[in-house]
């Protein structure tokens, strides 16, 4: 698991309706753009890295299981865990 900082957090709307949320996840080594979504397969949230297609399970926001995107803001600590795709067997936590 690793802790990233949320930057450039954006709420995207179409005709006044929220369509998705995006932002940058940053630490001392990495910086990548992500789109956030609800993990339909097992609850919780995932972050999709738009640069390389990797998925990350969001473990916590500021050390709590806060998955209410409307309360997130720039500077929040986002703890993520990579999700490994195992061909033929579906998605498994890596």
PDB file of C-alpha atoms in Angstrom:
ATOM      1  CA  UNK A   1       0.000   0.000   0.000  1.00  0.00           C
ATOM      2  CA  UNK A   2       1.106   3.526  -0.557  1.00  0.00           C
ATOM      3  CA  UNK A   3      -0.149   6.947   0.463  1.00  0.00           C
ATOM      4  CA  UNK A   4      -0.615   9.517  -2.278  1.00  0.00           C
ATOM      5  CA  UNK A   5      -1.737  13.143  -2.078  1.00  0.00           C
ATOM      6  CA  UNK A   6      -4.718  14.316  -4.096  1.00  0.00           C
ATOM      7  CA  UNK A   7      -4.101  17.312  -6.379  1.00  0.00           C
ATOM      8  CA  UNK A   8      -6.082  18.969  -9.179  1.00  0.00           C
ATOM      9  CA  UNK A   9      -9.291  17.323  -7.925  1.00  0.00           C
ATOM     10  CA  UNK A  10     -12.110  17.958 -10.395  1.00  0.00           C
ATOM     11  CA  UNK A  11     -15.807  17.254 -10.579  1.00  0.00           C
ATOM     12  CA  UNK A  12     -16.964  16.711 -14.171  1.00  0.00           C
ATOM     13  CA  UNK A  13     -20.542  17.549 -15.145  1.00  0.00           C
ATOM     14  CA  UNK A  14     -22.717  17.188 -18.221  1.00  0.00           C
ATOM     15  CA  UNK A  15     -25.905  19.255 -18.316  1.00  0.00           C
ATOM     16  CA  UNK A  16     -25.510  19.919 -14.589  1.00  0.00           C
ATOM     17  CA  UNK A  17     -25.246  16.239 -13.665  1.00  0.00           C
ATOM     18  CA  UNK A  18     -22.019  14.873 -12.170  1.00  0.00           C
ATOM     19  CA  UNK A  19     -20.538  12.316 -14.567  1.00  0.00           C
ATOM     20  CA  UNK A  20     -17.232  11.526 -12.869  1.00  0.00           C
ATOM     21  CA  UNK A  21     -14.397  12.741 -10.637  1.00  0.00           C
ATOM     22  CA  UNK A  22     -10.711  12.977 -11.541  1.00  0.00           C
ATOM     23  CA  UNK A  23      -7.436  14.208 -10.133  1.00  0.00           C
ATOM     24  CA  UNK A  24      -3.733  13.624  -9.785  1.00  0.00           C
ATOM     25  CA  UNK A  25      -2.246  11.262  -7.210  1.00  0.00           C
ATOM     26  CA  UNK A  26       1.194  12.462  -6.150  1.00  0.00           C
ATOM     27  CA  UNK A  27       3.963  11.395  -3.778  1.00  0.00           C
ATOM     28  CA  UNK A  28       7.730  11.979  -3.679  1.00  0.00           C
ATOM     29  CA  UNK A  29       8.297   9.490  -6.520  1.00  0.00           C
ATOM     30  CA  UNK A  30       5.130   9.256  -8.626  1.00  0.00           C
ATOM     31  CA  UNK A  31       2.506  11.501 -10.169  1.00  0.00           C
ATOM     32  CA  UNK A  32      -0.324  10.163 -12.297  1.00  0.00           C
ATOM     33  CA  UNK A  33      -3.764  11.206 -13.495  1.00  0.00           C
ATOM     34  CA  UNK A  34      -6.712   9.109 -12.342  1.00  0.00           C
ATOM     35  CA  UNK A  35     -10.461   8.830 -12.693  1.00  0.00           C
ATOM     36  CA  UNK A  36     -12.323   7.719  -9.567  1.00  0.00           C
ATOM     37  CA  UNK A  37     -15.276   5.334  -9.615  1.00  0.00           C
ATOM     38  CA  UNK A  38     -17.280   2.981  -7.434  1.00  0.00           C
ATOM     39  CA  UNK A  39     -15.989  -0.591  -7.563  1.00  0.00           C
ATOM     40  CA  UNK A  40     -19.129  -2.398  -8.708  1.00  0.00           C
ATOM     41  CA  UNK A  41     -17.553  -5.800  -8.113  1.00  0.00           C
ATOM     42  CA  UNK A  42     -16.914  -5.495  -4.415  1.00  0.00           C
ATOM     43  CA  UNK A  43     -17.879  -2.084  -3.129  1.00  0.00           C
ATOM     44  CA  UNK A  44     -15.508   0.674  -2.188  1.00  0.00           C
ATOM     45  CA  UNK A  45     -13.714   2.911  -4.652  1.00  0.00           C
ATOM     46  CA  UNK A  46     -11.114   2.458  -7.351  1.00  0.00           C
ATOM     47  CA  UNK A  47      -8.792   4.846  -9.131  1.00  0.00           C
ATOM     48  CA  UNK A  48      -8.071   4.213 -12.823  1.00  0.00           C
ATOM     49  CA  UNK A  49      -4.667   5.474 -13.979  1.00  0.00           C
ATOM     50  CA  UNK A  50      -5.420   7.137 -17.331  1.00  0.00           C
ATOM     51  CA  UNK A  51      -1.754   7.040 -18.347  1.00  0.00           C
ATOM     52  CA  UNK A  52      -1.093   3.288 -18.130  1.00  0.00           C
ATOM     53  CA  UNK A  53      -4.459   1.624 -17.431  1.00  0.00           C
ATOM     54  CA  UNK A  54      -3.579   0.361 -13.949  1.00  0.00           C
ATOM     55  CA  UNK A  55      -6.290   0.093 -11.283  1.00  0.00           C
ATOM     56  CA  UNK A  56      -5.905   0.936  -7.602  1.00  0.00           C
ATOM     57  CA  UNK A  57      -8.235   0.049  -4.743  1.00  0.00           C
ATOM     58  CA  UNK A  58      -8.749   3.068  -2.488  1.00  0.00           C
ATOM     59  CA  UNK A  59      -8.206   1.871   1.070  1.00  0.00           C
ATOM     60  CA  UNK A  60      -8.744   5.117   2.956  1.00  0.00           C
ATOM     61  CA  UNK A  61      -8.922   8.888   2.679  1.00  0.00           C
ATOM     62  CA  UNK A  62      -7.162  10.757   5.490  1.00  0.00           C
ATOM     63  CA  UNK A  63      -6.937   7.444   7.409  1.00  0.00           C
ATOM     64  CA  UNK A  64     -10.693   6.758   7.356  1.00  0.00           C
ATOM     65  CA  UNK A  65     -12.872   4.787   4.946  1.00  0.00           C
ATOM     66  CA  UNK A  66     -14.399   7.949   3.466  1.00  0.00           C
ATOM     67  CA  UNK A  67     -15.742   7.111   0.036  1.00  0.00           C
ATOM     68  CA  UNK A  68     -18.009  10.160  -0.263  1.00  0.00           C
ATOM     69  CA  UNK A  69     -16.320  11.914  -3.186  1.00  0.00           C
ATOM     70  CA  UNK A  70     -18.264  15.117  -2.514  1.00  0.00           C
ATOM     71  CA  UNK A  71     -16.171  15.650   0.636  1.00  0.00           C
ATOM     72  CA  UNK A  72     -12.767  15.046  -0.952  1.00  0.00           C
ATOM     73  CA  UNK A  73     -10.453  17.988  -1.572  1.00  0.00           C
ATOM     74  CA  UNK A  74      -6.963  18.828  -2.755  1.00  0.00           C
ATOM     75  CA  UNK A  75      -4.320  17.774  -0.255  1.00  0.00           C
ATOM     76  CA  UNK A  76      -6.229  14.732   1.045  1.00  0.00           C
ATOM     77  CA  UNK A  77      -4.111  11.646   1.742  1.00  0.00           C
ATOM     78  CA  UNK A  78      -5.365   8.767  -0.410  1.00  0.00           C
ATOM     79  CA  UNK A  79      -4.125   5.297   0.561  1.00  0.00           C
ATOM     80  CA  UNK A  80      -4.116   3.000  -2.466  1.00  0.00           C
ATOM     81  CA  UNK A  81      -3.445  -0.670  -3.128  1.00  0.00           C
ATOM     82  CA  UNK A  82      -2.713  -1.927  -6.662  1.00  0.00           C
ATOM     83  CA  UNK A  83      -5.204  -4.317  -8.230  1.00  0.00           C
ATOM     84  CA  UNK A  84      -3.671  -7.095 -10.328  1.00  0.00           C
ATOM     85  CA  UNK A  85      -5.556  -8.385 -13.339  1.00  0.00           C
ATOM     86  CA  UNK A  86      -5.229 -12.160 -13.510  1.00  0.00           C
ATOM     87  CA  UNK A  87      -6.170 -13.320 -17.011  1.00  0.00           C
ATOM     88  CA  UNK A  88      -8.922 -15.903 -17.010  1.00  0.00           C
ATOM     89  CA  UNK A  89      -9.684 -15.501 -13.318  1.00  0.00           C
ATOM     90  CA  UNK A  90     -11.015 -11.946 -13.156  1.00  0.00           C
ATOM     91  CA  UNK A  91      -9.734  -9.165 -10.933  1.00  0.00           C
ATOM     92  CA  UNK A  92      -7.785  -9.957  -7.794  1.00  0.00           C
ATOM     93  CA  UNK A  93      -6.179  -7.682  -5.239  1.00  0.00           C
ATOM     94  CA  UNK A  94      -2.480  -7.676  -6.014  1.00  0.00           C
TER      95      UNK A  94
END
